[in-house]
Coordinates of C-alpha atoms in Angstrom, one line a residue:
X948 CA -24.8 -106.1 -10.4
X949 CA -24.2 -104.1 -7.2
X950 CA -22.7 -105.9 -4.2
X951 CA -24.3 -105.7 -0.7
X952 CA -22.1 -102.7 0.3
X953 CA -22.8 -100.4 -2.6
X954 CA -26.5 -101.5 -2.9
X955 CA -27.1 -100.0 0.6
X956 CA -26.5 -96.5 -0.8
X957 CA -29.3 -96.7 -3.4
X958 CA -32.4 -94.8 -2.1
X959 CA -34.7 -94.7 -5.1
X960 CA -33.3 -92.0 -7.3
X961 CA -30.8 -90.7 -4.8
X962 CA -27.7 -91.9 -3.0
X963 CA -27.8 -91.9 0.8
X964 CA -25.7 -93.2 3.7
X965 CA -24.3 -92.3 7.1
X966 CA -21.8 -89.4 6.9
X967 CA -21.3 -88.5 10.5
X968 CA -20.7 -90.2 13.8
X969 CA -23.1 -89.7 16.7
X970 CA -25.8 -92.2 16.4
X971 CA -25.3 -95.6 18.1
X972 CA -25.4 -98.6 15.7
X973 CA -25.0 -96.4 12.7
X974 CA -21.3 -96.4 11.7
X975 CA -20.1 -94.0 8.9
X976 CA -20.3 -95.7 5.4
X977 CA -20.1 -92.6 3.3
X978 CA -16.3 -92.5 3.8
X979 CA -13.9 -90.2 2.0
X980 CA -13.0 -93.0 -0.4
X981 CA -16.5 -94.1 -1.1
X982 CA -17.6 -90.5 -1.8
X983 CA -14.7 -89.9 -4.1
X984 CA -15.6 -93.1 -6.1
X985 CA -19.2 -91.9 -6.4
X986 CA -18.0 -88.5 -7.7
X987 CA -15.9 -90.3 -10.2
X988 CA -18.9 -92.4 -11.2
X989 CA -20.9 -89.4 -11.8
X990 CA -18.4 -88.0 -14.1
X991 CA -18.2 -91.1 -16.2
X992 CA -22.0 -91.4 -16.3
X993 CA -22.5 -87.7 -17.2
X994 CA -19.8 -87.7 -19.8
X995 CA -21.5 -90.6 -21.6
X996 CA -25.0 -89.0 -21.1
X997 CA -24.2 -85.6 -22.7
X998 CA -21.5 -87.1 -25.1
X999 CA -18.8 -84.7 -23.9
X1000 CA -15.3 -85.5 -22.6
X1001 CA -14.9 -85.1 -18.9
X1002 CA -12.4 -82.2 -19.2
X1003 CA -15.1 -80.2 -21.1
X1004 CA -17.9 -80.7 -18.5
X1005 CA -19.2 -77.9 -16.3
X1006 CA -20.7 -79.3 -13.1
X1007 CA -22.4 -77.3 -10.3
X1008 CA -22.3 -78.5 -6.7
X1009 CA -24.3 -77.3 -3.6
X1010 CA -25.3 -78.6 -0.2
X1011 CA -28.0 -78.3 2.5
X1012 CA -27.0 -77.3 6.0
X1013 CA -26.2 -80.7 7.6
X1014 CA -22.7 -80.9 9.2
X1015 CA -21.0 -83.3 6.8
X1016 CA -21.9 -81.2 3.7
X1017 CA -18.8 -78.9 3.5
X1018 CA -16.5 -81.9 3.6
X1019 CA -18.3 -83.9 1.1
X1020 CA -18.5 -80.8 -1.3
X1021 CA -14.8 -80.5 -1.0
X1022 CA -14.1 -84.1 -1.9
X1023 CA -16.5 -84.1 -4.8
X1024 CA -15.2 -80.7 -6.1
X1025 CA -11.7 -81.9 -6.1
X1026 CA -12.6 -85.2 -7.9
X1027 CA -14.4 -83.2 -10.6
X1028 CA -11.5 -80.8 -10.9
X1029 CA -9.1 -83.8 -11.1
X1030 CA -10.6 -85.0 -14.3
X1031 CA -10.5 -81.4 -16.0
X1032 CA -14.0 -80.3 -15.4
X1033 CA -15.1 -76.9 -14.5
X1034 CA -16.8 -76.8 -11.0
X1035 CA -19.3 -74.2 -9.8
X1036 CA -19.3 -74.4 -6.1
X1037 CA -22.7 -72.9 -5.0
X1038 CA -22.2 -73.6 -1.3
X1039 CA -25.4 -73.6 0.8
X1040 CA -28.2 -74.0 -1.7
X1041 CA -31.5 -75.6 -2.3
X1042 CA -31.9 -78.8 -4.2
X1043 CA -34.2 -77.1 -6.8
X1044 CA -31.7 -74.3 -7.3
X1045 CA -29.1 -76.8 -8.3
X1046 CA -31.3 -78.1 -11.1
X1047 CA -31.8 -74.5 -12.3
X1048 CA -28.0 -74.1 -12.7
X1049 CA -28.4 -76.5 -15.6
X1050 CA -30.9 -74.0 -17.1
X1051 CA -29.6 -70.6 -16.1
X1052 CA -25.8 -71.3 -16.1
X1053 CA -25.6 -73.9 -18.7
X1054 CA -24.2 -76.7 -16.5
X1055 CA -24.0 -80.1 -18.0
X1056 CA -24.9 -81.6 -14.6
X1057 CA -25.4 -80.7 -11.0
X1058 CA -24.9 -82.4 -7.7
X1059 CA -26.7 -81.5 -4.4
X1060 CA -25.3 -82.9 -1.2
X1061 CA -28.5 -83.7 0.9
X1062 CA -30.4 -86.4 2.8
X1063 CA -33.5 -84.4 2.8
X1064 CA -35.4 -84.6 6.1
X1065 CA -33.3 -87.4 7.4
X1066 CA -31.3 -87.0 10.8
X1067 CA -28.1 -85.0 11.1
X1068 CA -25.8 -87.9 10.8
X1069 CA -26.9 -88.9 7.3
X1070 CA -26.2 -87.4 4.0
X1071 CA -26.3 -88.1 0.3
X1072 CA -25.8 -87.2 -3.3
X1073 CA -28.6 -86.1 -5.6
X1074 CA -27.9 -85.6 -9.3
X1075 CA -29.4 -83.5 -12.1
X1076 CA -29.0 -82.9 -15.8
X1077 CA -31.0 -80.5 -17.9
X1078 CA -33.6 -83.3 -18.3
X1079 CA -34.3 -83.4 -14.5
X1080 CA -33.4 -85.8 -11.8
X1081 CA -31.8 -89.1 -12.5
X1082 CA -33.7 -92.4 -12.8
X1083 CA -33.0 -95.4 -10.5
X1084 CA -31.2 -97.2 -13.2
X1085 CA -28.8 -94.2 -13.6
X1086 CA -28.0 -94.3 -9.9
X1087 CA -27.2 -98.0 -10.2
X1088 CA -24.9 -97.3 -13.1
X1089 CA -23.0 -94.6 -11.1
X1090 CA -22.7 -96.9 -8.1
X1091 CA -21.4 -99.7 -10.3
X1092 CA -18.6 -97.4 -11.5
X1093 CA -17.9 -96.6 -7.9
X1094 CA -17.9 -100.3 -6.9
X1095 CA -15.5 -101.1 -9.7
X1096 CA -13.2 -98.3 -8.9
X1097 CA -13.5 -96.8 -12.4
X1098 CA -12.5 -93.2 -12.8
X1099 CA -11.9 -90.7 -15.5
X1100 CA -8.4 -89.8 -16.7
X1101 CA -6.6 -87.0 -14.8
X1102 CA -6.4 -83.7 -16.5
X1103 CA -4.7 -80.5 -15.1
X1104 CA -7.2 -78.1 -16.8
X1105 CA -9.9 -78.4 -14.2
X1106 CA -10.9 -75.4 -11.9
X1107 CA -13.2 -74.7 -9.0
X1108 CA -15.2 -71.4 -9.1
X1109 CA -17.2 -69.9 -6.1
X1110 CA -20.7 -68.9 -7.3
X1111 CA -23.4 -67.1 -5.5
X1112 CA -26.3 -68.7 -7.5
X1113 CA -28.9 -68.6 -4.6
X1114 CA -29.1 -64.8 -4.9
X1115 CA -29.9 -65.1 -8.6
X1116 CA -32.4 -68.0 -7.9
X1117 CA -34.1 -65.8 -5.4
X1118 CA -34.3 -62.8 -7.7
X1119 CA -36.1 -65.1 -10.2
X1120 CA -38.8 -65.8 -7.6
X1121 CA -39.0 -62.1 -6.8
X1122 CA -39.5 -61.4 -10.5
X1123 CA -42.3 -63.9 -10.7
X1124 CA -44.2 -62.5 -7.8
X1125 CA -43.9 -59.0 -9.1
X1126 CA -45.2 -59.9 -12.5
X1127 CA -48.1 -62.1 -11.4
X1128 CA -49.3 -59.9 -8.6
X1129 CA -48.8 -56.7 -10.6
X1130 CA -49.4 -54.5 -7.6
X1131 CA -49.6 -50.6 -7.8
X1132 CA -46.3 -50.5 -5.9
X1133 CA -44.8 -53.0 -8.5
X1134 CA -41.5 -53.6 -6.7
X1135 CA -43.2 -54.3 -3.4
X1136 CA -46.2 -56.4 -4.1
X1137 CA -46.1 -58.0 -0.6
X1138 CA -46.3 -54.6 1.2
X1139 CA -48.9 -55.0 3.9
X1140 CA -48.5 -58.7 4.2
X1141 CA -47.0 -60.4 7.3
X1142 CA -45.5 -63.8 6.3
X1143 CA -43.4 -65.9 8.6
X1144 CA -41.0 -68.6 7.5
X1145 CA -39.9 -71.8 9.4
X1146 CA -36.8 -73.1 7.8
X1147 CA -36.1 -75.6 10.5
X1148 CA -32.4 -74.6 10.3
X1149 CA -32.1 -76.1 6.9
X1150 CA -31.3 -74.2 3.5
X1151 CA -34.6 -72.4 3.3
X1152 CA -33.8 -69.3 5.4
X1153 CA -33.0 -67.4 2.3
X1154 CA -36.7 -67.2 1.4
X1155 CA -37.4 -64.7 4.3
X1156 CA -34.5 -62.4 3.5
X1157 CA -33.8 -62.6 -0.1
X1158 CA -37.5 -62.9 -1.3
X1159 CA -40.3 -61.9 1.1
X1160 CA -38.4 -58.9 2.8
X1161 CA -37.2 -57.6 -0.5
X1162 CA -40.8 -57.6 -1.8
X1163 CA -42.1 -55.6 1.2
X1164 CA -43.4 -58.3 3.4
X1165 CA -43.0 -58.1 7.2
X1166 CA -41.4 -61.4 8.2
X1167 CA -41.0 -60.6 11.9
X1168 CA -41.6 -63.8 13.9
X1169 CA -40.0 -66.2 11.4
X1170 CA -38.2 -69.2 13.0
X1171 CA -35.0 -71.0 12.7
X1172 CA -33.7 -69.3 9.5
X1173 CA -30.0 -69.7 10.4
X1174 CA -28.4 -72.9 9.0
X1175 CA -27.6 -75.6 11.6
X1176 CA -26.9 -79.1 10.5
X1177 CA -27.7 -80.5 14.0
X1178 CA -31.3 -79.4 13.5
X1179 CA -31.7 -78.4 17.2
X1180 CA -35.3 -77.2 17.1
X1181 CA -37.2 -79.8 14.9
X1182 CA -36.8 -82.0 12.0
X1183 CA -37.1 -79.8 8.8
X1184 CA -40.1 -81.6 7.4
X1185 CA -43.6 -80.5 6.5
X1186 CA -44.9 -83.9 7.2
X1187 CA -43.6 -83.9 10.8
X1188 CA -46.2 -82.9 13.4
X1189 CA -43.8 -81.0 15.5
X1190 CA -42.6 -79.0 12.6
X1191 CA -46.1 -78.1 11.5
X1192 CA -47.1 -77.3 15.1
X1193 CA -44.1 -74.9 15.1
X1194 CA -45.1 -73.0 12.0
X1195 CA -48.8 -72.8 13.2
X1196 CA -47.7 -71.4 16.5
X1197 CA -45.4 -68.9 14.7
X1198 CA -48.4 -67.7 12.5
X1199 CA -50.6 -67.2 15.6
X1200 CA -47.9 -65.5 17.8
X1201 CA -47.0 -63.1 15.0
X1202 CA -50.7 -62.6 13.9
X1203 CA -49.4 -63.3 10.4
X1204 CA -51.4 -63.6 7.1
X1205 CA -49.5 -66.6 6.1
X1206 CA -46.8 -69.0 7.2
X1207 CA -44.5 -71.2 5.1
X1208 CA -42.3 -74.2 6.0
X1209 CA -39.7 -76.0 4.1
X1210 CA -37.8 -79.3 4.5
X1211 CA -34.0 -79.3 4.8
X1212 CA -33.2 -78.8 1.1
X1213 CA -36.4 -76.9 0.1
X1214 CA -37.7 -79.3 -2.4
X1215 CA -40.8 -79.7 -0.4
X1216 CA -42.9 -76.9 1.3
X1217 CA -46.0 -76.5 3.3
X1218 CA -48.1 -73.4 4.5
X1219 CA -50.4 -72.3 7.2
X1220 CA -53.3 -69.7 6.6
X1221 CA -54.1 -66.6 8.7
X1222 CA -56.2 -68.6 11.0
X1223 CA -53.5 -71.1 11.9
X1224 CA -55.0 -73.9 9.8
X1225 CA -52.5 -76.1 8.0
X1226 CA -52.3 -76.1 4.2
X1227 CA -50.7 -79.5 4.1
X1228 CA -51.3 -82.9 2.6
X1229 CA -54.8 -83.1 1.0
X1230 CA -55.3 -79.3 1.6
X1231 CA -51.9 -78.5 0.0
X1232 CA -52.9 -80.6 -3.1
X1233 CA -56.1 -78.8 -3.3
X1234 CA -54.6 -75.3 -3.2
X1235 CA -52.0 -76.3 -5.7
X1236 CA -54.6 -77.8 -8.0
X1237 CA -56.7 -74.8 -7.9
X1238 CA -53.7 -72.6 -8.8
X1239 CA -52.5 -75.0 -11.5
X1240 CA -55.8 -75.4 -13.2
X1241 CA -56.2 -71.7 -13.9
X1242 CA -55.8 -71.5 -17.5
X1243 CA -55.6 -75.2 -17.8
X1244 CA -59.4 -76.0 -17.7
X1245 CA -60.1 -79.6 -17.7
X1246 CA -56.4 -80.5 -17.0
X1247 CA -55.3 -83.5 -15.1
X1248 CA -53.7 -83.5 -11.7
X1249 CA -51.4 -86.5 -10.8
X1250 CA -51.2 -87.3 -7.1
X1251 CA -49.9 -90.1 -5.1
X1252 CA -52.1 -93.0 -3.8
X1253 CA -53.1 -91.8 -0.4
X1254 CA -55.2 -88.8 -1.3
X1255 CA -58.6 -88.5 0.2
X1256 CA -62.0 -89.1 -1.6
X1257 CA -62.9 -85.5 -0.8
X1258 CA -59.9 -84.3 -2.7
X1259 CA -60.9 -86.2 -5.8
X1260 CA -64.4 -84.6 -5.7
X1261 CA -62.9 -81.2 -5.2
X1262 CA -60.5 -81.6 -8.2
X1263 CA -63.2 -82.9 -10.5
X1264 CA -66.5 -81.5 -9.3
X1265 CA -65.4 -78.1 -8.0
X1266 CA -62.4 -77.3 -10.2
X1267 CA -63.5 -79.1 -13.3
X1268 CA -60.3 -81.1 -13.6
X1269 CA -59.3 -84.7 -13.8
X1270 CA -57.6 -86.6 -10.8
X1271 CA -55.1 -89.2 -11.7
X1272 CA -54.4 -91.1 -8.5
X1273 CA -51.0 -92.8 -9.0
X1274 CA -48.3 -94.2 -6.7
X1275 CA -46.3 -93.0 -3.7
X1276 CA -42.8 -91.6 -4.6
X1277 CA -42.4 -88.0 -6.0
X1278 CA -40.4 -89.3 -9.0
X1279 CA -43.2 -91.8 -9.9
X1280 CA -45.7 -88.9 -9.7
X1281 CA -43.5 -86.6 -11.9
X1282 CA -42.7 -89.3 -14.4
X1283 CA -46.4 -90.1 -14.9
X1284 CA -47.2 -86.5 -15.4
X1285 CA -44.5 -86.2 -18.1
X1286 CA -45.9 -89.4 -19.7
X1287 CA -49.4 -88.0 -19.8
X1288 CA -48.2 -84.8 -21.3
X1289 CA -46.3 -86.7 -23.9
X1290 CA -49.6 -88.5 -24.7
X1291 CA -51.2 -85.2 -25.5
X1292 CA -53.1 -85.1 -22.0
X1293 CA -52.7 -81.6 -20.5
X1294 CA -51.3 -82.3 -17.0
X1295 CA -50.1 -79.0 -15.3
X1296 CA -49.4 -80.5 -11.9
X1297 CA -47.8 -83.6 -10.2
X1298 CA -48.0 -83.4 -6.5
X1299 CA -47.5 -85.9 -3.6
X1300 CA -49.1 -85.4 -0.2
X1301 CA -45.6 -85.3 1.4
X1302 CA -45.2 -81.8 -0.1
X1303 CA -43.4 -82.6 -3.2
X1304 CA -45.1 -80.4 -5.9
X1305 CA -44.0 -80.1 -9.6
X1306 CA -45.6 -77.8 -12.1
X1307 CA -45.4 -78.0 -15.9
X1308 CA -44.7 -74.3 -16.0
X1309 CA -41.6 -74.9 -13.9
X1310 CA -39.8 -77.7 -15.7
X1311 CA -41.7 -80.3 -13.6
X1312 CA -39.3 -79.6 -10.9
X1313 CA -40.3 -80.4 -7.3
X1314 CA -39.5 -77.1 -5.7
X1315 CA -40.9 -76.1 -2.3
X1316 CA -40.0 -72.5 -2.7
X1317 CA -41.7 -72.3 -6.1
X1318 CA -44.8 -73.8 -4.7
X1319 CA -44.9 -71.5 -1.7
X1320 CA -44.3 -68.5 -4.1
X1321 CA -47.4 -69.6 -6.3
X1322 CA -49.5 -69.8 -3.0
X1323 CA -48.3 -66.3 -2.0
X1324 CA -49.1 -64.9 -5.4
X1325 CA -52.6 -66.4 -5.2
X1326 CA -53.1 -64.9 -1.7
X1327 CA -52.0 -61.4 -2.9
X1328 CA -54.3 -61.7 -5.9
X1329 CA -57.2 -62.8 -3.7
X1330 CA -56.7 -59.9 -1.3
X1331 CA -57.1 -57.5 -4.1
X1332 CA -60.5 -58.9 -4.6
X1333 CA -61.3 -58.7 -0.9
X1334 CA -60.9 -62.5 -0.3
X1335 CA -58.7 -64.7 1.9
X1336 CA -56.8 -67.7 0.8
X1337 CA -58.9 -70.1 2.8
X1338 CA -61.8 -69.4 0.5
X1339 CA -60.0 -71.1 -2.3
X1340 CA -60.6 -74.6 -0.8
X1341 CA -63.9 -73.8 1.1
X1342 CA -65.6 -76.7 -0.8
X1343 CA -62.9 -79.3 0.0
X1344 CA -64.4 -82.1 2.1
X1345 CA -61.9 -83.2 4.8
X1346 CA -62.2 -86.6 6.5
X1347 CA -63.4 -86.6 10.1
X1348 CA -60.9 -89.3 11.0
X1349 CA -57.7 -90.6 9.6
X1350 CA -55.0 -93.1 10.6
X1351 CA -51.9 -94.6 9.3
X1352 CA -50.4 -98.0 10.4
X1353 CA -47.1 -99.3 9.2
X1354 CA -46.8 -103.1 9.4
X1355 CA -43.3 -104.5 9.3
X1356 CA -42.7 -107.3 6.8
X1357 CA -40.8 -110.1 8.4
X1358 CA -40.0 -112.2 5.4
X1359 CA -36.5 -111.9 3.7
X1360 CA -38.2 -111.4 0.3
X1361 CA -40.4 -108.7 1.6
X1362 CA -41.6 -107.5 -1.8
X1363 CA -42.9 -111.0 -2.8
X1364 CA -44.6 -111.3 0.7
X1365 CA -46.2 -107.9 0.3
X1366 CA -47.4 -108.6 -3.3
X1367 CA -49.0 -111.9 -2.1
X1368 CA -50.8 -110.3 0.7
X1369 CA -52.2 -107.5 -1.6
X1370 CA -53.3 -110.3 -4.1
X1371 CA -54.9 -112.4 -1.5
X1372 CA -56.6 -109.3 0.0
X1373 CA -57.9 -108.2 -3.4
X1374 CA -59.6 -111.6 -3.9
X1375 CA -60.9 -111.6 -0.2
X1376 CA -62.3 -107.9 -0.8
X1377 CA -64.0 -108.8 -4.0
X1378 CA -66.0 -111.6 -2.2
X1379 CA -67.2 -109.4 0.7
X1380 CA -70.5 -107.6 0.7
X1381 CA -70.2 -103.8 1.1
X1382 CA -66.5 -103.8 0.1
X1383 CA -66.1 -101.6 -3.0
X1384 CA -62.6 -102.1 -4.7
X1385 CA -61.5 -99.0 -6.4
X1386 CA -61.1 -99.2 -10.1
X1387 CA -58.9 -96.1 -10.5
X1388 CA -56.3 -97.4 -7.9
X1389 CA -52.7 -97.9 -9.2
X1390 CA -50.9 -99.0 -6.1
X1391 CA -51.8 -101.7 -3.6
X1392 CA -55.5 -102.2 -3.0
X1393 CA -57.9 -99.4 -2.1
X1394 CA -61.4 -100.3 -0.7
X1395 CA -64.3 -98.0 0.2
X1396 CA -67.2 -98.6 2.5
X1397 CA -70.7 -97.0 2.8
X1398 CA -72.1 -95.0 5.8
X1399 CA -73.3 -98.3 7.6
X1400 CA -69.9 -99.9 7.3
X1401 CA -67.3 -97.2 8.3
X1402 CA -68.1 -94.4 5.8
X1403 CA -64.6 -94.3 4.4
X1404 CA -61.8 -96.3 2.8
X1405 CA -58.6 -98.0 3.4
X1406 CA -55.4 -98.4 1.3
X1407 CA -52.9 -101.1 1.9
X1408 CA -49.7 -100.9 -0.1
X1409 CA -46.0 -101.8 -0.2
X1410 CA -43.5 -99.1 0.8
X1411 CA -41.5 -97.7 -2.1
X1412 CA -38.2 -98.9 -0.6
X1413 CA -38.6 -100.5 2.9
X1414 CA -39.9 -103.8 4.1
X1415 CA -43.0 -102.1 5.3
X1416 CA -46.7 -102.2 4.4
X1417 CA -48.4 -98.9 5.2
X1418 CA -52.0 -98.8 5.9
X1419 CA -54.0 -95.6 5.4
X1420 CA -57.6 -95.3 6.6
X1421 CA -60.0 -92.3 6.4
X1422 CA -63.6 -92.0 7.4
X1423 CA -66.3 -89.3 7.2
X1424 CA -67.9 -90.4 10.5
X1425 CA -66.7 -90.6 14.1
X1426 CA -65.6 -94.1 14.9
X1427 CA -65.5 -95.0 11.3
X1428 CA -61.7 -95.7 11.3
X1429 CA -62.0 -98.3 13.9
X1430 CA -65.0 -100.0 12.1
X1431 CA -62.9 -100.2 8.8
X1432 CA -59.8 -101.4 10.6
X1433 CA -61.6 -104.2 12.4
X1434 CA -63.1 -105.4 9.1
X1435 CA -59.6 -105.4 7.6
X1436 CA -58.1 -107.1 10.6
X1437 CA -60.2 -110.1 10.1
X1438 CA -58.2 -110.7 6.9
X1439 CA -54.9 -109.6 8.3
X1440 CA -55.1 -112.2 11.0
X1441 CA -55.0 -114.9 8.4
X1442 CA -51.8 -113.7 6.8
X1443 CA -48.2 -114.7 7.5
X1444 CA -45.1 -112.4 7.2
X1445 CA -46.6 -109.3 8.9
X1446 CA -45.8 -108.1 12.3
X1447 CA -49.4 -107.2 13.5

């Protein structure tokens, strides 16, 4: 069992903590000793996982642009070397590229130093094997080794090698675009396109220089390509309104054909069409589904729970696929897609509205650069036919109004409190006239209403990790969100444990 100190580092299937001073009330807990213990724990876990002695392991390590990254890489690399492992230091790299080192470079394991879109003072450790990202139980085992101070035996045969894998990774994306666009000018399939990139000073700046420009695209007007771990311009996060406003503005200013945006470590992406409209959240899912279902007719698309009713209609009625609405958490969505495929159900795409998208054709790896690459390929293919990308989702029905409220749970056992509220609400909803409880919902409770009662739906659920109950509401009519909220609020006022 993890004690309180080490338990704080577990964030789903990652390890995260405070690595830099600078934020009041957030002292550093990812100290040098703690990081070294975690690195040793990973070696012990990996050695058991792949049935190889520590001194025979090859481990790659990379980082995003945050300021504590180089120091943490140095600590982990030295700990890996200390037990005799061969360490491939990839320096600044995207998280998906680190998984790909297990494919292309034959690494037994990979470690990315990242805290995704979190503030500059935070950092973390994200691990991979050839099978993909680790499960929560694996993270607990690594942290237990760290907590107990267990470490592999020292061995002097270890070494650290500098590797420029990001160049090779970018070449792989270039190759894919060339092959699938198959332009007359084969080596410059994006000639005539103007595509701007907003990397948010994270690790995604390579995409403009090593992919788009190489293939002939004009990337003038791209923003914040230089890595800067203080993130001085905006949070690198496609879900952040300021970040999306930045890429929309860049597209309009440059009169670009397309804009793409990444989070800090490039495992998520978003896009903007030539009219400055966001290809994000439900629309991003719709575009990815349209692309993934080509050649996979009738296939199943797994999404998280907060997708709109219009998206379900688009996937099933317009695209002819099946929509499997699951749970929040990108690993949950990916694991469900893997499970469905193992059952013989063709599932080519797992995608969360946050921008995490994983395709069967790409090892079910959530890779923002790969997703944007597929979107760019589709845009180039459509241009050959005299069409624009926005035509792909012309039949997608978007909600007129939407709202998210995050209620704080005040009870110490927040999970039990939240589950009781959901159970009570389910019973309440079943007894109300005009409340239609969804039969395909797999997280929290989702209820829809007809045109006379709000013309939309709500979803109330427990947060994946935090003492929070997020409430999402969408309506197809002006004023509908307030109508639905007021109906729900009559129940919420009877509950205890929520900060309303």
